[in-house]
Tab-separated table of C-alpha atoms (C1' of nucleotides) in Angstrom:
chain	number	residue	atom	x	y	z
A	141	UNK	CA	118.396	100.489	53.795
A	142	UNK	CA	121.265	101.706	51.746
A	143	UNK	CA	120.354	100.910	47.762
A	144	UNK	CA	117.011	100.357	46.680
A	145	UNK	CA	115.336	96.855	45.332
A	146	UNK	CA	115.461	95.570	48.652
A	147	UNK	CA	113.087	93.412	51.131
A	148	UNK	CA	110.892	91.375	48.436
A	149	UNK	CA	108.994	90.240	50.939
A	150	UNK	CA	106.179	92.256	51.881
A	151	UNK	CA	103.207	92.214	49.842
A	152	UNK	CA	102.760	95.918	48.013
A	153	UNK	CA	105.937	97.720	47.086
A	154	UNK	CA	106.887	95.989	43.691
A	155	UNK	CA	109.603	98.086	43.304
A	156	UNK	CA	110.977	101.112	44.715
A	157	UNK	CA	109.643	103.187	47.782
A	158	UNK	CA	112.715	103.502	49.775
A	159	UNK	CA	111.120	101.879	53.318
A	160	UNK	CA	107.901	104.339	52.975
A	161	UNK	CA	106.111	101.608	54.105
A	162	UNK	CA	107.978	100.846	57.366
A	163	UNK	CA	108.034	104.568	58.013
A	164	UNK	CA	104.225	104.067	57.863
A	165	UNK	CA	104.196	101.406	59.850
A	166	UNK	CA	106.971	102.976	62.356
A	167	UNK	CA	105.109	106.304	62.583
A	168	UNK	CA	101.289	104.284	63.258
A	169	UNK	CA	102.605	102.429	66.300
A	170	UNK	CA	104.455	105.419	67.399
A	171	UNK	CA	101.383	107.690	67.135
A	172	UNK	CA	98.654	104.963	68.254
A	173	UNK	CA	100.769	104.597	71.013
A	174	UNK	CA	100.790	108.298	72.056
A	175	UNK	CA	96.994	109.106	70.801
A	176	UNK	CA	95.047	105.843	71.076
A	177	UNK	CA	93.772	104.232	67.422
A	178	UNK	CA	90.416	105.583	67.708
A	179	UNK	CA	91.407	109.091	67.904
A	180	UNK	CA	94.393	108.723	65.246
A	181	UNK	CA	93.953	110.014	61.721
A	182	UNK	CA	95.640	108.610	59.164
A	183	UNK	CA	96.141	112.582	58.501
A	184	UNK	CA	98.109	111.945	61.958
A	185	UNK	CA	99.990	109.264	60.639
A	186	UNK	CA	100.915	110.529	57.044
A	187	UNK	CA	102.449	113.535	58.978
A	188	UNK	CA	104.624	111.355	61.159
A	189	UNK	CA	105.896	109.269	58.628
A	190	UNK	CA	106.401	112.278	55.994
A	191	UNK	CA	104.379	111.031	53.571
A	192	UNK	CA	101.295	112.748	51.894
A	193	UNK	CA	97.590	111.748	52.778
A	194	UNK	CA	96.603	110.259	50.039
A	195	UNK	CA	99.748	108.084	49.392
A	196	UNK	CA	98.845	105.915	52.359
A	197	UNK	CA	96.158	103.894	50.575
A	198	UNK	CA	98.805	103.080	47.984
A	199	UNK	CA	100.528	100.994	50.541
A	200	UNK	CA	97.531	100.145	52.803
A	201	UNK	CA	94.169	99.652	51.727
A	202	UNK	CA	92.307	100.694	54.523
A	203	UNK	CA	93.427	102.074	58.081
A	204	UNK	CA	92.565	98.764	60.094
A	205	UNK	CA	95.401	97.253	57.916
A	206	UNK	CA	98.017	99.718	59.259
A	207	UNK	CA	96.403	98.536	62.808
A	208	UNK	CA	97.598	95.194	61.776
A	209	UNK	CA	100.895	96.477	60.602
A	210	UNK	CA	101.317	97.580	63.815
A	211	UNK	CA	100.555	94.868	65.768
A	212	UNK	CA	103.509	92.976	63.569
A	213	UNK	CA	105.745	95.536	64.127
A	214	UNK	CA	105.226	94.956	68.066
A	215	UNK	CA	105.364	91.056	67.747
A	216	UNK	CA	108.371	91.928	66.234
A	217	UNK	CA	110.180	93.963	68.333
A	218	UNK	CA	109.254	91.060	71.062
A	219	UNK	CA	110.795	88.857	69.010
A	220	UNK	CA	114.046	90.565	68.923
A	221	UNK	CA	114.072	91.556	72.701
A	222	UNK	CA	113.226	87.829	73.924
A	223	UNK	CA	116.656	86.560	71.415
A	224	UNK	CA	118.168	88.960	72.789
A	225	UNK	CA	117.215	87.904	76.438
A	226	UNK	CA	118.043	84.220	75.763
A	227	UNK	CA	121.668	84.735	75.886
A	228	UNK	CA	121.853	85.550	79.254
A	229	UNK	CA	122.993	82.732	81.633
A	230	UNK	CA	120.320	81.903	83.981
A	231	UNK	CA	116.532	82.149	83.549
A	232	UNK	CA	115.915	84.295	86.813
A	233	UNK	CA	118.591	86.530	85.075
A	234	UNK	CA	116.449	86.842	81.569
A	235	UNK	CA	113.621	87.482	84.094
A	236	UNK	CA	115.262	90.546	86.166
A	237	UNK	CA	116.794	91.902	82.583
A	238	UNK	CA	112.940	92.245	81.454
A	239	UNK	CA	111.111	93.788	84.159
A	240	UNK	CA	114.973	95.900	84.561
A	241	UNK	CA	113.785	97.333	80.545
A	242	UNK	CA	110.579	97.884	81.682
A	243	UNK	CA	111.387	100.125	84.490
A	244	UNK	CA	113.602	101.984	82.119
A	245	UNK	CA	111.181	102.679	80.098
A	246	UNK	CA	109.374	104.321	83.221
A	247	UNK	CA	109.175	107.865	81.794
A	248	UNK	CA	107.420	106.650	78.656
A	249	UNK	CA	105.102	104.448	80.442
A	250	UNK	CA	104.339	107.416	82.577
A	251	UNK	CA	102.561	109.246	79.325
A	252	UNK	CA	101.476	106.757	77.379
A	253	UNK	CA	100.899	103.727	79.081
A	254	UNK	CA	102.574	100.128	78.130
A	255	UNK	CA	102.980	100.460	74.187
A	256	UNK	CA	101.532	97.155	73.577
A	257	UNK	CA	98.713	96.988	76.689
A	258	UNK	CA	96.827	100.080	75.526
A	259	UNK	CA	96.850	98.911	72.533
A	260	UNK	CA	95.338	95.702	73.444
A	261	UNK	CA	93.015	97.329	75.637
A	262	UNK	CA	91.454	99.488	73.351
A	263	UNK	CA	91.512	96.887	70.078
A	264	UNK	CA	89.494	94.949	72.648
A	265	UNK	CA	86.578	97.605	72.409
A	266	UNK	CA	86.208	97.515	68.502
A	267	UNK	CA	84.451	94.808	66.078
A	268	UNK	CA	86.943	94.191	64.298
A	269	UNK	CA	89.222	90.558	64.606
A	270	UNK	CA	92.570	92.828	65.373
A	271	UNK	CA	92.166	92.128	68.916
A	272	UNK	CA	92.690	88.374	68.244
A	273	UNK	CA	95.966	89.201	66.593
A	274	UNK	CA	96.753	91.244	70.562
A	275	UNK	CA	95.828	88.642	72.034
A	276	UNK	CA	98.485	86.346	70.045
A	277	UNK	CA	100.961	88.410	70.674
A	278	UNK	CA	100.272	88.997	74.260
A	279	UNK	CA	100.200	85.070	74.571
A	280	UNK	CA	103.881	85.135	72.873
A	281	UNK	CA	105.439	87.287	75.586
A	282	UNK	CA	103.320	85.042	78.793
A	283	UNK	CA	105.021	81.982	76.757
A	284	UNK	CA	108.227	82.864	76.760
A	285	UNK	CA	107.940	84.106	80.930
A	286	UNK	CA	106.335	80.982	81.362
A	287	UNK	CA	109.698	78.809	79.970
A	288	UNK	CA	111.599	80.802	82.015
A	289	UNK	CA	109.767	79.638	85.569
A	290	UNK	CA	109.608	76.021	84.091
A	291	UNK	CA	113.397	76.182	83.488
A	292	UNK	CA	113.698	77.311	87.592
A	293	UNK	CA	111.670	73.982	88.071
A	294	UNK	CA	108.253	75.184	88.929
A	295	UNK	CA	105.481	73.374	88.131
A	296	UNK	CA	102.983	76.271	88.284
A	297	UNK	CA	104.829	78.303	85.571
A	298	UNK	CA	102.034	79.174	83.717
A	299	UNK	CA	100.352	81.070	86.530
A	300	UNK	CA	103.502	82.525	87.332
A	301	UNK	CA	103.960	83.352	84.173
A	302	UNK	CA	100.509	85.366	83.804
A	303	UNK	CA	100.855	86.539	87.417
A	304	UNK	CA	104.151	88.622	86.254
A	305	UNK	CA	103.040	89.842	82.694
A	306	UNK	CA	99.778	90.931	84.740
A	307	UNK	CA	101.821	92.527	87.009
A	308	UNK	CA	103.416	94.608	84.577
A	309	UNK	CA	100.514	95.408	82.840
A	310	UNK	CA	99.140	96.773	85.899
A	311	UNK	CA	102.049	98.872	87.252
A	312	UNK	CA	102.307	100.918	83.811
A	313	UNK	CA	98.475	101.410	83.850
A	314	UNK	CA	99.023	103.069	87.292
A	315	UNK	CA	102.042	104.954	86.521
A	316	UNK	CA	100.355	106.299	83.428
A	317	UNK	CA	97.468	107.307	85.165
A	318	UNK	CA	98.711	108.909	88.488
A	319	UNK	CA	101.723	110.114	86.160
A	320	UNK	CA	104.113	108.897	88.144
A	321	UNK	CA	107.214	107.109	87.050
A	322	UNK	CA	108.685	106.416	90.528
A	323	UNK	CA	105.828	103.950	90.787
A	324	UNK	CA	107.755	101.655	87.905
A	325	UNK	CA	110.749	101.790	89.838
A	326	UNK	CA	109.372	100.833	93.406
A	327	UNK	CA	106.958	98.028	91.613
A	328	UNK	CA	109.736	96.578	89.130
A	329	UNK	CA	112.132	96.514	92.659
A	330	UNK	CA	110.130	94.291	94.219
A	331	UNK	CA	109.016	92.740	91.226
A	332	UNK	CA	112.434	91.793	90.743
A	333	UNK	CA	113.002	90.848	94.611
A	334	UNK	CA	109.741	88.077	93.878
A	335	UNK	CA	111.462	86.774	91.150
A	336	UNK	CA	114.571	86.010	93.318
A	337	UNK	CA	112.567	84.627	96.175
A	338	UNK	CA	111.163	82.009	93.591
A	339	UNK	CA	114.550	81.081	92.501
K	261	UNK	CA	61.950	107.578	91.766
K	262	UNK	CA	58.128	107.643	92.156
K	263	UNK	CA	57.235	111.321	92.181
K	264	UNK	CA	58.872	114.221	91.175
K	265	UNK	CA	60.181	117.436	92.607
K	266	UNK	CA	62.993	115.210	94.200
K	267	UNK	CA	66.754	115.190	94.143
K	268	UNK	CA	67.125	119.326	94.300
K	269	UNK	CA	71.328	118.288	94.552
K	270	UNK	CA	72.038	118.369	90.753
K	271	UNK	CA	72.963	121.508	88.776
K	272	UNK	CA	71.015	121.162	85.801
K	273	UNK	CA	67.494	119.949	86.053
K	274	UNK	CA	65.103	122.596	87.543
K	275	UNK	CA	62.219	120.928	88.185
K	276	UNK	CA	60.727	118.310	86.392
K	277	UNK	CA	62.597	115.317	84.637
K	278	UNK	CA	62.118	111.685	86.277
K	279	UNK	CA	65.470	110.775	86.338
K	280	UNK	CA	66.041	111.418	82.833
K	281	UNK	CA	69.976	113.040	83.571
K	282	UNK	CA	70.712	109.945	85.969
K	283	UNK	CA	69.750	107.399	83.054
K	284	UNK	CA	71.978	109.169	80.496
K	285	UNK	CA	75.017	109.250	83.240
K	286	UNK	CA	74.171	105.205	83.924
K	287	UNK	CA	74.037	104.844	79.716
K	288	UNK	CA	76.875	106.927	79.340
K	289	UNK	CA	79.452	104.658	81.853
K	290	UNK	CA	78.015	101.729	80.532
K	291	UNK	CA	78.247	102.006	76.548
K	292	UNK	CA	81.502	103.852	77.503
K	293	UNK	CA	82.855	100.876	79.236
K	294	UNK	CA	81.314	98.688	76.222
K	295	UNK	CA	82.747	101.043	73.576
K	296	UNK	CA	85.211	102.914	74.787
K	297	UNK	CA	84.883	106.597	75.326
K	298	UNK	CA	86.557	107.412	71.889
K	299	UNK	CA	84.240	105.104	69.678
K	300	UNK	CA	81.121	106.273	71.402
K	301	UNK	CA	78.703	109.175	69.927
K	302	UNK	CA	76.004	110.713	71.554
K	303	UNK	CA	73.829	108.890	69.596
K	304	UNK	CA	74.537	105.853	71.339
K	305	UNK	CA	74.041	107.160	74.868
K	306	UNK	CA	71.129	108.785	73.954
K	307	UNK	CA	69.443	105.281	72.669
K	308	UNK	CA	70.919	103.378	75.513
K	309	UNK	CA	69.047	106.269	77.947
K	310	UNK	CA	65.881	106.314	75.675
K	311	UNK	CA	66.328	109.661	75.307
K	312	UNK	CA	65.855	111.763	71.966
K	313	UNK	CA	69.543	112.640	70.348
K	314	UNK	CA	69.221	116.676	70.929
K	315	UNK	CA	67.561	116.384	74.099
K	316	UNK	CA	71.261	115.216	75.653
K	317	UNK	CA	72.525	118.758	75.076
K	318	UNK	CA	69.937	120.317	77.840
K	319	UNK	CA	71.692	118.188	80.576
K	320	UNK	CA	74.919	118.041	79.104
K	321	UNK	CA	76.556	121.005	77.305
K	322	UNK	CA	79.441	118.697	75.598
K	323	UNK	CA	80.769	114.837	75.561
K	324	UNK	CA	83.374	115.780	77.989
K	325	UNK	CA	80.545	116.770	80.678
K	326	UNK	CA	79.220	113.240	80.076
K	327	UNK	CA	82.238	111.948	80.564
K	328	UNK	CA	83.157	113.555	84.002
K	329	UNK	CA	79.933	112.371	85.401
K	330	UNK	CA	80.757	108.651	84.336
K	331	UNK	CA	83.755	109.221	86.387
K	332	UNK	CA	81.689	110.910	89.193
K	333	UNK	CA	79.503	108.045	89.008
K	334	UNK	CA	82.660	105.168	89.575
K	335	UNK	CA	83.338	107.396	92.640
K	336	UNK	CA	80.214	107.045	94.021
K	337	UNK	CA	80.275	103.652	93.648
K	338	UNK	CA	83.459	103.003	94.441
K	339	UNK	CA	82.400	105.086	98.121
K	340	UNK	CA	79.313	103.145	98.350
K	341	UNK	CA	81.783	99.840	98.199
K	342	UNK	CA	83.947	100.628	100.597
K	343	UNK	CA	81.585	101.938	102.757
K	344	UNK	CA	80.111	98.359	102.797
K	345	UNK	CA	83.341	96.529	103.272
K	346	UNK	CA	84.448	99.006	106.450
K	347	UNK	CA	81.503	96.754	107.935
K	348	UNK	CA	83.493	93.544	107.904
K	349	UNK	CA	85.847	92.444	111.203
K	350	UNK	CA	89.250	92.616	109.737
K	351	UNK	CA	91.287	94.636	107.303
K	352	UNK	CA	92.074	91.256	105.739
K	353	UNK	CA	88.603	90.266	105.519
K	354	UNK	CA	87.540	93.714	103.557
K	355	UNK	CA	90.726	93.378	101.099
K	356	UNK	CA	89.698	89.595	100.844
K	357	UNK	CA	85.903	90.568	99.807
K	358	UNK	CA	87.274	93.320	97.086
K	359	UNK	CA	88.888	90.914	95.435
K	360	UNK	CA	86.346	88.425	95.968
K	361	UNK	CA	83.949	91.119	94.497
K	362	UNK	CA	86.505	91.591	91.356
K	363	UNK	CA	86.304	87.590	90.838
K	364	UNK	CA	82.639	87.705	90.967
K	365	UNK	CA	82.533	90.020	87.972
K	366	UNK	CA	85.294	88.246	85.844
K	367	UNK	CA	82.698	87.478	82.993
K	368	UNK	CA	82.093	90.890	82.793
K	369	UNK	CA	86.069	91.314	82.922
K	370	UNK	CA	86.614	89.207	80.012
K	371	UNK	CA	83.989	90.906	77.675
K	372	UNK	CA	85.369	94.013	78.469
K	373	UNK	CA	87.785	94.689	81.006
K	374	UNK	CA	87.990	96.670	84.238
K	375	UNK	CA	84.942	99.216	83.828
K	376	UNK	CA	87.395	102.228	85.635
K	377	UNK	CA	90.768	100.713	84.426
K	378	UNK	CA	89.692	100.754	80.892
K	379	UNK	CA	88.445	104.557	80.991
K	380	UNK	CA	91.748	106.039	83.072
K	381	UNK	CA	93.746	104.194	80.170
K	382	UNK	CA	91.889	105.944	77.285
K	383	UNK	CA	91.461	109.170	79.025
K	384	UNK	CA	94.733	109.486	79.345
K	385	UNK	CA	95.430	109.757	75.857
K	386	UNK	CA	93.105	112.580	75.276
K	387	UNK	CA	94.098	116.656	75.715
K	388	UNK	CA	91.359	117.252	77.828
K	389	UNK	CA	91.726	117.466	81.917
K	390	UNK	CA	89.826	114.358	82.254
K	391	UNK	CA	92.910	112.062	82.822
K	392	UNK	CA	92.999	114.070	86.478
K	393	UNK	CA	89.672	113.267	87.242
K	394	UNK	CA	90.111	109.445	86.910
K	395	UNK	CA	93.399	109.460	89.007
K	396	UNK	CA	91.814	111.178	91.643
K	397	UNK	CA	89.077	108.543	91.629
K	398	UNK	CA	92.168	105.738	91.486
K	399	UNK	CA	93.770	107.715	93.911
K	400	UNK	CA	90.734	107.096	96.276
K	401	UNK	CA	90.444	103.102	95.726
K	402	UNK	CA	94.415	102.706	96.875
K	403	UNK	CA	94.148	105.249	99.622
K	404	UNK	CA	90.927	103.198	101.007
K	405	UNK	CA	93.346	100.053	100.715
K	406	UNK	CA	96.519	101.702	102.047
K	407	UNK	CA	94.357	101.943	105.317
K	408	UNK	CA	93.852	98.286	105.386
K	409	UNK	CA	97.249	97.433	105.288
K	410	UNK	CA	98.325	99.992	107.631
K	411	UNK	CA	95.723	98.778	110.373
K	412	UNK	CA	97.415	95.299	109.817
K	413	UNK	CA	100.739	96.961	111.135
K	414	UNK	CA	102.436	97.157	107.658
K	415	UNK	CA	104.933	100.297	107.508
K	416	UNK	CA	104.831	99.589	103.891
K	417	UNK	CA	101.428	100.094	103.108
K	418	UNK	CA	101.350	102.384	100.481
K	419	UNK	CA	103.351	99.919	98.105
K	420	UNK	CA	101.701	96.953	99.318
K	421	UNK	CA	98.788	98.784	98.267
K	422	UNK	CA	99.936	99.837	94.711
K	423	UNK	CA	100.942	96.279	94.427
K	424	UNK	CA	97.541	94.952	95.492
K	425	UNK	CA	95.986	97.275	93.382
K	426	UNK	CA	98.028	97.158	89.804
K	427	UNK	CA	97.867	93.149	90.090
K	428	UNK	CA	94.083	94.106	89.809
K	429	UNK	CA	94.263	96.101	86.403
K	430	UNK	CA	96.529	93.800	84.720
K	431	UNK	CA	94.609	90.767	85.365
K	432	UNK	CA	91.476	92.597	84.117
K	433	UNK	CA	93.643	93.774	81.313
K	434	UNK	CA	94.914	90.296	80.656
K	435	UNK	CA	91.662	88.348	81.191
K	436	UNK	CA	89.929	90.972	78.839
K	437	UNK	CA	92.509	90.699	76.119
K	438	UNK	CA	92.982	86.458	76.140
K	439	UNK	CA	88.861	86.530	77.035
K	440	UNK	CA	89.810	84.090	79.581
K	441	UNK	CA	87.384	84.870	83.060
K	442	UNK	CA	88.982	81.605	84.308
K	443	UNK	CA	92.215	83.837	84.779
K	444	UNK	CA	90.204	85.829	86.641
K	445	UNK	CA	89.487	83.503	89.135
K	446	UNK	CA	92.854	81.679	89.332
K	447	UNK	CA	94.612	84.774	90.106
K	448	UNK	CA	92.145	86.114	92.193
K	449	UNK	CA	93.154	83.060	94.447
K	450	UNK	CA	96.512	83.902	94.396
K	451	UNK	CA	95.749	87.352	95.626
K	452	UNK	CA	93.650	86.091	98.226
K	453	UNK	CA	96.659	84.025	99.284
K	454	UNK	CA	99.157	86.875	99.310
K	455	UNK	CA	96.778	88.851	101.466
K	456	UNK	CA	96.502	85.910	103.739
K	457	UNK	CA	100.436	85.515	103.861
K	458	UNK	CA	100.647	89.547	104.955
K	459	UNK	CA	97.755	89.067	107.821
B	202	DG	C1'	61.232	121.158	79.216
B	203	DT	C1'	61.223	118.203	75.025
B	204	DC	C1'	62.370	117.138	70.520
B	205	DT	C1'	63.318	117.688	65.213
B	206	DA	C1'	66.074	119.382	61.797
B	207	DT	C1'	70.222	120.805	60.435
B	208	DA	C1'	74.538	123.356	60.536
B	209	DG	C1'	79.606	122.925	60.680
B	210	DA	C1'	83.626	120.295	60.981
B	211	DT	C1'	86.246	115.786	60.446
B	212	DT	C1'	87.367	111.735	58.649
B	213	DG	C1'	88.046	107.383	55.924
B	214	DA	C1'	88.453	106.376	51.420
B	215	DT	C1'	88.505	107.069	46.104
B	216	DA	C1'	89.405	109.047	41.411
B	217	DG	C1'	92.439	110.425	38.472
B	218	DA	C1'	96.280	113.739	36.971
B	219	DC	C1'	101.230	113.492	36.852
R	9	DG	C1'	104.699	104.991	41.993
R	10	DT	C1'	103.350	109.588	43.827
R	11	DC	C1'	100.265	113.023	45.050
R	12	DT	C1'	96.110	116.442	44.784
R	13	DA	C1'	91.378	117.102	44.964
R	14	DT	C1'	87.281	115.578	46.499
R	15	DC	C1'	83.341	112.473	47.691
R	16	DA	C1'	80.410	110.399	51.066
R	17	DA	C1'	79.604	109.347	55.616
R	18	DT	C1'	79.676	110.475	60.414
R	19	DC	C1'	79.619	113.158	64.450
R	20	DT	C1'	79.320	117.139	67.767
R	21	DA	C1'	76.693	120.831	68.627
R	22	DT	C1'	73.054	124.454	67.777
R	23	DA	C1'	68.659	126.721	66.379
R	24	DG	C1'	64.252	126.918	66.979
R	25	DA	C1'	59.398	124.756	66.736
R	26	DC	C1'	56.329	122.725	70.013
DNA sequence: GTCTATAGATTGATAGAC
DNA sequence: GTCTATCAATCTATAGAC
């Protein structure tokens, strides 16, 4: 972050531009997030990221591939909150910690909505093959819920699994839209409270 | 439907008209359920209504009016639903048949998600004062089921009820974005179960 | 009341100077 | 690599003929 030549990994930037790129991908799921995709500019997104208008085609050719950028960045950020997760001790205990990050999260979910389920939701609307890449990512997160109730020793874990994630997914739907946050912390309570009853 | 002169309720049409404002409100919640509100012109109402593009503007004097009378139409459907399920015996067997009714429609589900869960989620992300509309429609499908569980002696019925009723949008949400009705049906069951477990 | 034509404003994307 | 200027397409909304 400090010098430049760094992360020759991505496809585009063969030499300098000092993280432009993940600013543009930073700022995109930041403002699809807060605006929806449909009704984000790339105007919108240039602005966030501090970058000029036309500079964003330099780095992506058209604004379905900063969708897609997106998308990564939230697989991501799964990624790192799941290793993160693993070290706790028990699985019930990895289980609590997530819905416990959810609910603190409450005040965003109150104006936006889950980060990644609105997204989903609304790439599910368009032509486009980005909501297959959702979907992947959505199936990453019911996976690793799913190991967790296999590791208490339930055979059902899979519909636990999808039970839970569903459960979430419907609690920040409601907060958002009756723009309440308490509802996140009564709902992840006894969210929490089934999660010890199946221990 | 056969003659004309009838409905003198509505604001707008003075006279003549067969119907022509009640198949662009039926279009309009339908392609904006298919589309999303966002991706959605007038153009496309206007062809799903069979009705000339400029013509749209003597009913409806912008999008956002077309909009608010989707949402008044979910409410009237919504009314005309529970009106029909305050027929059966038991509060268990009405909250049984509205989920049974959400199963039923789980192809529907996976193509596009929850018809109302899907437009409080965009609306919400929009400046306009729609997003008030839709929770006060929301508001109207948990009160309805709050009632059931307080009839069935619960002192916790409002939760139970936001419980009952999130579970709902997130497996729409997560049948719609894995296009898996199946999920539909298998947590439908377990809903049905958890009902049965409260009766 | 019904419809065509078009205005007026945005937007995604490109060309090309620096 | 960076940025300005602009094209071409699209969409909401209006004016006005019938």
């Amino acid at each position: 972050m400090t010098d430049s030549q760094v992360q020759a990994d991505r496809p585009a930037p063969r030499a300098k531009a000092p993280g432009k790129r993940e600013r543009l991908i930073t700022a995109a799921a930041q403002v699809f997030h807060e605006q929806g995709v449909e009704k984000t500019t790339l105007g919108d997104i240039a602005r966030a990221a501090d970058v000029p208008v036309g500079n964003v085609y330099y780095y992506f050719k058209t604004k379905d591939q900063l969708v897609e950028a997106a998308i990564g960045a939230h697989a991501q950020q799964l990624q790192d909150l799941t290793a993160l997760l693993d070290q706790l001790p028990t699985p019930q205990d990895r289980l609590k910690a997530l819905v416990g990050g959810w609910v603190g999260q409450r005040d965003l979910a109150a104006r936006f909505g889950c980060p990644f389920g609105t997204l989903a939701s609304e790439l599910d609307k368009r032509d486009d093959g980005l909501d297959q890449a959702a979907a992947t990512v959505m199936r990453l997160l019911i996976d690793w819920t799913e190991r967790q109730f296999r590791a208490m020793g339930h055979d059902d874990a899979r519909d636990l699994a999808v039970t839970m994630i569903s459960a979430y997914q419907g609690m920040s739907l409601l907060t958002n839209t009756l723009r309440d946050p308490d509802l996140m912390t009564t709902q992840g309570a006894r969210l929490q409270g089934w999660i010890d009853s199946l221990a």
